[in-house]
mmCIF file of C-alpha atoms and ligand atoms in Angstrom:
data_model
loop_
_atom_site.group_PDB
_atom_site.id
_atom_site.type_symbol
_atom_site.label_atom_id
_atom_site.label_comp_id
_atom_site.label_asym_id
_atom_site.label_seq_id
_atom_site.Cartn_x
_atom_site.Cartn_y
_atom_site.Cartn_z
ATOM 1 C CA MET K 27 0.000 0.000 0.000
ATOM 2 C CA GLN K 28 1.477 3.341 -1.044
ATOM 3 C CA SER K 29 1.414 6.170 1.447
ATOM 4 C CA LYS K 30 -0.313 9.324 0.186
ATOM 5 C CA ARG K 31 1.930 12.338 -0.076
ATOM 6 C CA LEU K 32 1.676 16.059 -0.513
ATOM 7 C CA PHE K 33 3.801 17.555 -3.297
ATOM 8 C CA VAL K 34 4.314 21.258 -3.676
ATOM 9 C CA ILE K 35 5.375 22.641 -7.033
ATOM 10 C CA SER K 36 6.483 26.237 -7.494
ATOM 11 C CA GLY K 37 8.402 28.024 -10.176
ATOM 12 C CA CYS K 38 9.552 31.421 -11.310
ATOM 13 C CA SER K 39 7.125 33.487 -13.313
ATOM 14 C CA GLY K 40 7.596 32.788 -17.017
ATOM 15 C CA VAL K 41 9.285 29.448 -16.440
ATOM 16 C CA GLY K 42 6.532 27.372 -18.050
ATOM 17 C CA LYS K 43 5.413 25.807 -14.763
ATOM 18 C CA GLY K 44 1.781 25.561 -15.876
ATOM 19 C CA THR K 45 2.678 23.614 -19.020
ATOM 20 C CA VAL K 46 4.859 21.183 -17.065
ATOM 21 C CA ILE K 47 2.201 20.608 -14.393
ATOM 22 C CA ASN K 48 -0.587 20.165 -16.959
ATOM 23 C CA GLU K 49 1.473 17.593 -18.832
ATOM 24 C CA PHE K 50 2.324 15.797 -15.570
ATOM 25 C CA MET K 51 -1.384 15.688 -14.639
ATOM 26 C CA ARG K 52 -2.379 14.469 -18.118
ATOM 27 C CA ARG K 53 0.005 11.543 -17.719
ATOM 28 C CA ASN K 54 -0.660 10.795 -14.028
ATOM 29 C CA SER K 55 -4.265 11.696 -13.326
ATOM 30 C CA GLY K 56 -5.135 8.328 -11.726
ATOM 31 C CA ASP K 57 -3.799 8.795 -8.220
ATOM 32 C CA PHE K 58 -2.715 12.433 -8.274
ATOM 33 C CA ILE K 59 -4.932 15.444 -7.869
ATOM 34 C CA LEU K 60 -4.133 19.105 -8.393
ATOM 35 C CA SER K 61 -5.399 21.013 -5.388
ATOM 36 C CA VAL K 62 -7.956 23.779 -5.931
ATOM 37 C CA SER K 63 -6.982 26.899 -3.970
ATOM 38 C CA CYS K 64 -9.153 29.665 -2.603
ATOM 39 C CA THR K 65 -8.594 33.174 -3.913
ATOM 40 C CA THR K 66 -10.111 36.615 -3.535
ATOM 41 C CA ARG K 67 -9.166 37.698 -7.060
ATOM 42 C CA ASN K 68 -11.868 37.918 -9.718
ATOM 43 C CA PRO K 69 -12.311 34.953 -12.039
ATOM 44 C CA ARG K 70 -10.861 35.350 -15.550
ATOM 45 C CA PRO K 71 -13.349 34.814 -18.409
ATOM 46 C CA ASN K 72 -12.670 31.084 -18.872
ATOM 47 C CA GLU K 73 -12.296 30.209 -15.178
ATOM 48 C CA ILE K 74 -14.854 28.135 -13.299
ATOM 49 C CA ASP K 75 -15.546 28.340 -9.560
ATOM 50 C CA GLY K 76 -14.546 25.094 -7.878
ATOM 51 C CA VAL K 77 -12.424 24.011 -10.859
ATOM 52 C CA ASN K 78 -9.691 26.654 -11.250
ATOM 53 C CA TYR K 79 -10.159 28.211 -7.820
ATOM 54 C CA PHE K 80 -12.771 28.615 -5.136
ATOM 55 C CA PHE K 81 -13.498 32.314 -5.598
ATOM 56 C CA ILE K 82 -14.380 33.808 -2.225
ATOM 57 C CA SER K 83 -14.708 37.290 -0.746
ATOM 58 C CA LYS K 84 -11.976 39.030 1.219
ATOM 59 C CA ASP K 85 -14.162 38.886 4.354
ATOM 60 C CA GLU K 86 -14.627 35.153 4.019
ATOM 61 C CA PHE K 87 -10.918 34.643 3.385
ATOM 62 C CA GLU K 88 -9.954 36.672 6.463
ATOM 63 C CA LYS K 89 -12.502 34.783 8.568
ATOM 64 C CA ASN K 90 -10.864 31.526 7.442
ATOM 65 C CA ILE K 91 -7.422 32.900 8.381
ATOM 66 C CA LYS K 92 -8.673 33.777 11.884
ATOM 67 C CA GLU K 93 -10.189 30.325 12.264
ATOM 68 C CA ASP K 94 -6.881 28.714 11.186
ATOM 69 C CA LYS K 95 -8.490 26.921 8.243
ATOM 70 C CA PHE K 96 -5.550 27.360 5.862
ATOM 71 C CA LEU K 97 -2.600 25.047 5.504
ATOM 72 C CA GLU K 98 -0.863 28.038 3.922
ATOM 73 C CA TYR K 99 -1.757 31.333 2.318
ATOM 74 C CA ALA K 100 -0.111 34.302 0.660
ATOM 75 C CA GLN K 101 -1.104 37.715 -0.567
ATOM 76 C CA PHE K 102 -0.027 39.302 -3.841
ATOM 77 C CA ALA K 103 -1.314 42.175 -5.873
ATOM 78 C CA GLU K 104 -3.902 42.829 -3.178
ATOM 79 C CA ASN K 105 -5.393 39.379 -3.457
ATOM 80 C CA TYR K 106 -5.203 36.433 -1.124
ATOM 81 C CA TYR K 107 -4.482 32.869 -2.251
ATOM 82 C CA GLY K 108 -4.618 29.882 0.068
ATOM 83 C CA THR K 109 -4.988 26.134 0.464
ATOM 84 C CA LYS K 110 -7.606 24.809 2.858
ATOM 85 C CA LYS K 111 -6.409 22.136 5.315
ATOM 86 C CA LYS K 112 -9.746 20.336 5.035
ATOM 87 C CA TYR K 113 -9.544 20.106 1.217
ATOM 88 C CA VAL K 114 -6.093 18.488 1.315
ATOM 89 C CA ARG K 115 -7.092 16.090 4.103
ATOM 90 C CA GLN K 116 -10.239 15.018 2.232
ATOM 91 C CA LYS K 117 -8.394 14.340 -1.027
ATOM 92 C CA MET K 118 -5.779 12.271 0.785
ATOM 93 C CA GLU K 119 -8.531 10.294 2.499
ATOM 94 C CA GLU K 120 -10.042 9.681 -0.949
ATOM 95 C CA GLY K 121 -6.712 8.085 -1.896
ATOM 96 C CA TYR K 122 -4.996 10.820 -3.875
ATOM 97 C CA ASN K 123 -1.485 12.178 -3.714
ATOM 98 C CA VAL K 124 -2.126 15.909 -3.675
ATOM 99 C CA ILE K 125 -0.197 18.467 -5.706
ATOM 100 C CA LEU K 126 -0.184 22.109 -4.683
ATOM 101 C CA GLU K 127 0.791 24.622 -7.335
ATOM 102 C CA ILE K 128 1.581 27.548 -5.076
ATOM 103 C CA ASP K 129 4.120 30.322 -4.647
ATOM 104 C CA THR K 130 7.346 30.035 -2.656
ATOM 105 C CA GLN K 131 6.069 31.811 0.495
ATOM 106 C CA GLY K 132 3.197 29.348 0.764
ATOM 107 C CA ALA K 133 5.447 26.375 0.011
ATOM 108 C CA LEU K 134 7.741 27.158 2.915
ATOM 109 C CA GLN K 135 4.724 27.440 5.267
ATOM 110 C CA VAL K 136 3.655 23.956 4.134
ATOM 111 C CA LYS K 137 7.133 22.578 4.845
ATOM 112 C CA ASP K 138 6.983 24.012 8.383
ATOM 113 C CA LYS K 139 3.638 22.390 9.078
ATOM 114 C CA MET K 140 4.065 19.097 7.197
ATOM 115 C CA SER K 141 7.711 18.131 7.193
ATOM 116 C CA ASP K 142 7.057 15.117 4.944
ATOM 117 C CA ALA K 143 5.660 17.313 2.135
ATOM 118 C CA VAL K 144 7.932 17.182 -0.914
ATOM 119 C CA LEU K 145 8.846 20.570 -2.387
ATOM 120 C CA ILE K 146 9.773 20.773 -6.066
ATOM 121 C CA PHE K 147 10.968 23.990 -7.669
ATOM 122 C CA ILE K 148 10.863 24.458 -11.434
ATOM 123 C CA ALA K 149 13.730 26.690 -12.483
ATOM 124 C CA PRO K 150 14.734 28.201 -15.818
ATOM 125 C CA PRO K 151 17.985 26.958 -17.391
ATOM 126 C CA SER K 152 19.423 30.382 -16.478
ATOM 127 C CA VAL K 153 18.189 33.812 -15.467
ATOM 128 C CA GLU K 154 19.406 35.126 -18.848
ATOM 129 C CA GLU K 155 17.297 32.540 -20.638
ATOM 130 C CA LEU K 156 14.248 33.480 -18.560
ATOM 131 C CA GLU K 157 14.797 37.161 -19.336
ATOM 132 C CA HIS K 158 14.906 36.232 -23.001
ATOM 133 C CA ARG K 159 11.605 34.309 -22.652
ATOM 134 C CA LEU K 160 9.891 37.166 -20.774
ATOM 135 C CA ARG K 161 11.010 39.655 -23.421
ATOM 136 C CA GLY K 162 9.955 37.279 -26.192
ATOM 137 C CA ARG K 163 6.334 37.365 -24.987
ATOM 138 C CA HIS K 164 6.163 41.117 -25.816
ATOM 139 C CA THR K 165 3.419 41.448 -23.213
ATOM 140 C CA GLU K 166 5.230 43.451 -20.518
ATOM 141 C CA ASP K 167 7.002 46.790 -20.500
ATOM 142 C CA GLU K 168 10.595 47.239 -19.323
ATOM 143 C CA SER K 169 9.800 48.206 -15.713
ATOM 144 C CA THR K 170 7.489 45.173 -15.357
ATOM 145 C CA ILE K 171 10.213 42.918 -16.733
ATOM 146 C CA GLN K 172 12.733 44.377 -14.259
ATOM 147 C CA LYS K 173 10.304 43.809 -11.366
ATOM 148 C CA ARG K 174 9.720 40.239 -12.480
ATOM 149 C CA LEU K 175 13.433 39.570 -12.697
ATOM 150 C CA ALA K 176 13.950 40.935 -9.169
ATOM 151 C CA GLN K 177 11.166 38.620 -7.983
ATOM 152 C CA VAL K 178 12.813 35.686 -9.784
ATOM 153 C CA LYS K 179 15.989 36.289 -7.761
ATOM 154 C CA ILE K 180 14.003 36.227 -4.492
ATOM 155 C CA GLU K 181 12.310 32.993 -5.560
ATOM 156 C CA LEU K 182 15.583 31.348 -6.556
ATOM 157 C CA GLU K 183 16.891 32.239 -3.085
ATOM 158 C CA ARG K 184 13.849 30.610 -1.426
ATOM 159 C CA SER K 185 14.171 27.563 -3.692
ATOM 160 C CA LEU K 186 17.355 26.615 -1.832
ATOM 161 C CA LYS K 187 15.042 25.305 0.895
ATOM 162 C CA TYR K 188 13.181 23.029 -1.541
ATOM 163 C CA ASP K 189 13.815 19.286 -1.703
ATOM 164 C CA TYR K 190 14.317 19.262 -5.484
ATOM 165 C CA THR K 191 14.991 21.703 -8.295
ATOM 166 C CA VAL K 192 13.952 20.689 -11.794
ATOM 167 C CA ILE K 193 15.331 22.680 -14.703
ATOM 168 C CA ASN K 194 12.727 23.286 -17.387
ATOM 169 C CA ASP K 195 14.990 22.980 -20.411
ATOM 170 C CA SER K 196 12.408 20.785 -22.138
ATOM 171 C CA VAL K 197 8.846 20.043 -20.991
ATOM 172 C CA GLU K 198 9.170 16.331 -21.759
ATOM 173 C CA ARG K 199 12.397 15.986 -19.766
ATOM 174 C CA ALA K 200 11.149 18.115 -16.840
ATOM 175 C CA VAL K 201 7.951 16.029 -16.588
ATOM 176 C CA GLU K 202 9.980 12.808 -16.592
ATOM 177 C CA GLU K 203 12.195 14.130 -13.823
ATOM 178 C CA ILE K 204 9.148 15.078 -11.730
ATOM 179 C CA GLU K 205 7.689 11.610 -12.355
ATOM 180 C CA ASN K 206 10.903 10.048 -11.024
ATOM 181 C CA ILE K 207 10.886 12.268 -7.930
ATOM 182 C CA VAL K 208 7.270 11.484 -7.239
ATOM 183 C CA ARG K 209 7.714 7.742 -7.788
ATOM 184 C CA ASN K 210 10.625 7.663 -5.350
ATOM 185 C CA ASN K 211 8.630 9.500 -2.734
ATOM 186 C CA VAL K 212 5.274 7.711 -2.868
ATOM 187 C CA THR K 213 6.746 4.242 -2.463
ATOM 188 C CA LYS K 214 9.083 5.124 0.415
HETATM 189 P P1 5GP C 316 -2.966 33.533 -10.740
HETATM 190 O O1 5GP C 316 -3.644 34.744 -10.192
HETATM 191 O O2 5GP C 316 -2.196 33.832 -11.995
HETATM 192 O O3 5GP C 316 -3.921 32.383 -10.917
HETATM 193 O O4 5GP C 316 -1.890 33.033 -9.665
HETATM 194 C C1 5GP C 316 -0.922 33.887 -9.177
HETATM 195 C C2 5GP C 316 0.033 33.156 -8.264
HETATM 196 O O5 5GP C 316 -0.640 32.590 -7.145
HETATM 197 C C3 5GP C 316 0.780 31.967 -8.910
HETATM 198 O O6 5GP C 316 2.164 32.140 -8.652
HETATM 199 C C4 5GP C 316 0.266 30.762 -8.171
HETATM 200 O O7 5GP C 316 1.255 29.746 -8.043
HETATM 201 C C5 5GP C 316 -0.067 31.348 -6.819
HETATM 202 N N1 5GP C 316 -1.062 30.573 -6.084
HETATM 203 C C6 5GP C 316 -2.184 29.998 -6.562
HETATM 204 N N2 5GP C 316 -2.844 29.378 -5.585
HETATM 205 C C7 5GP C 316 -2.124 29.560 -4.449
HETATM 206 C C8 5GP C 316 -2.301 29.148 -3.085
HETATM 207 O O8 5GP C 316 -3.244 28.472 -2.706
HETATM 208 N N3 5GP C 316 -1.354 29.540 -2.212
HETATM 209 C C9 5GP C 316 -0.270 30.288 -2.567
HETATM 210 N N4 5GP C 316 0.628 30.573 -1.617
HETATM 211 N N5 5GP C 316 -0.070 30.680 -3.835
HETATM 212 C C10 5GP C 316 -0.984 30.329 -4.760
#
């Protein structure tokens, strides 16, 4: 009988984390589940409540913080994001290994509370390469790119506390490496 584990995956902005996680989930949907977080930000046009996020009000979020309902939470751009303890517990009881796709602040809170959680950081091959990718999108102006790069440096610093770092030099290879990490940790 395999023990159910909690995996936390984070990555720098622009690193292609979403693509890697989606491909991992496509290949491993049987006994893994991607956790649905709560957020106070507004849904984007194609997002569905309960599927992409549980969209809740700021008052409700803060009430849940006071009542210690979150395994972890973080605040960016004026919005809260958090993972409910109850949600994770329920999914594990249903027999799933749970994957949290959360930022580095939240990941380190999880590690403090659940020392057997496995933290995986998806990193770019180099900061220069990431800068090239961010510029290649042509969606952000120079000051936004500079802010993002400063944030990347903070995240790379925090990633030193992670259990594993996976370089996203190719989606296929990164997914295989995550599969190996996960396999080694669920059968321990
Ligand atoms: P977005 O608004 O683009 O959906 O997400 C913004 C950021 O929030 C991403 O970096 C994502 O990883 C992070 N995030 C999403 N859910 C959670 C959560 O439950 N907790 C934390 N700490 N970060 C989250």
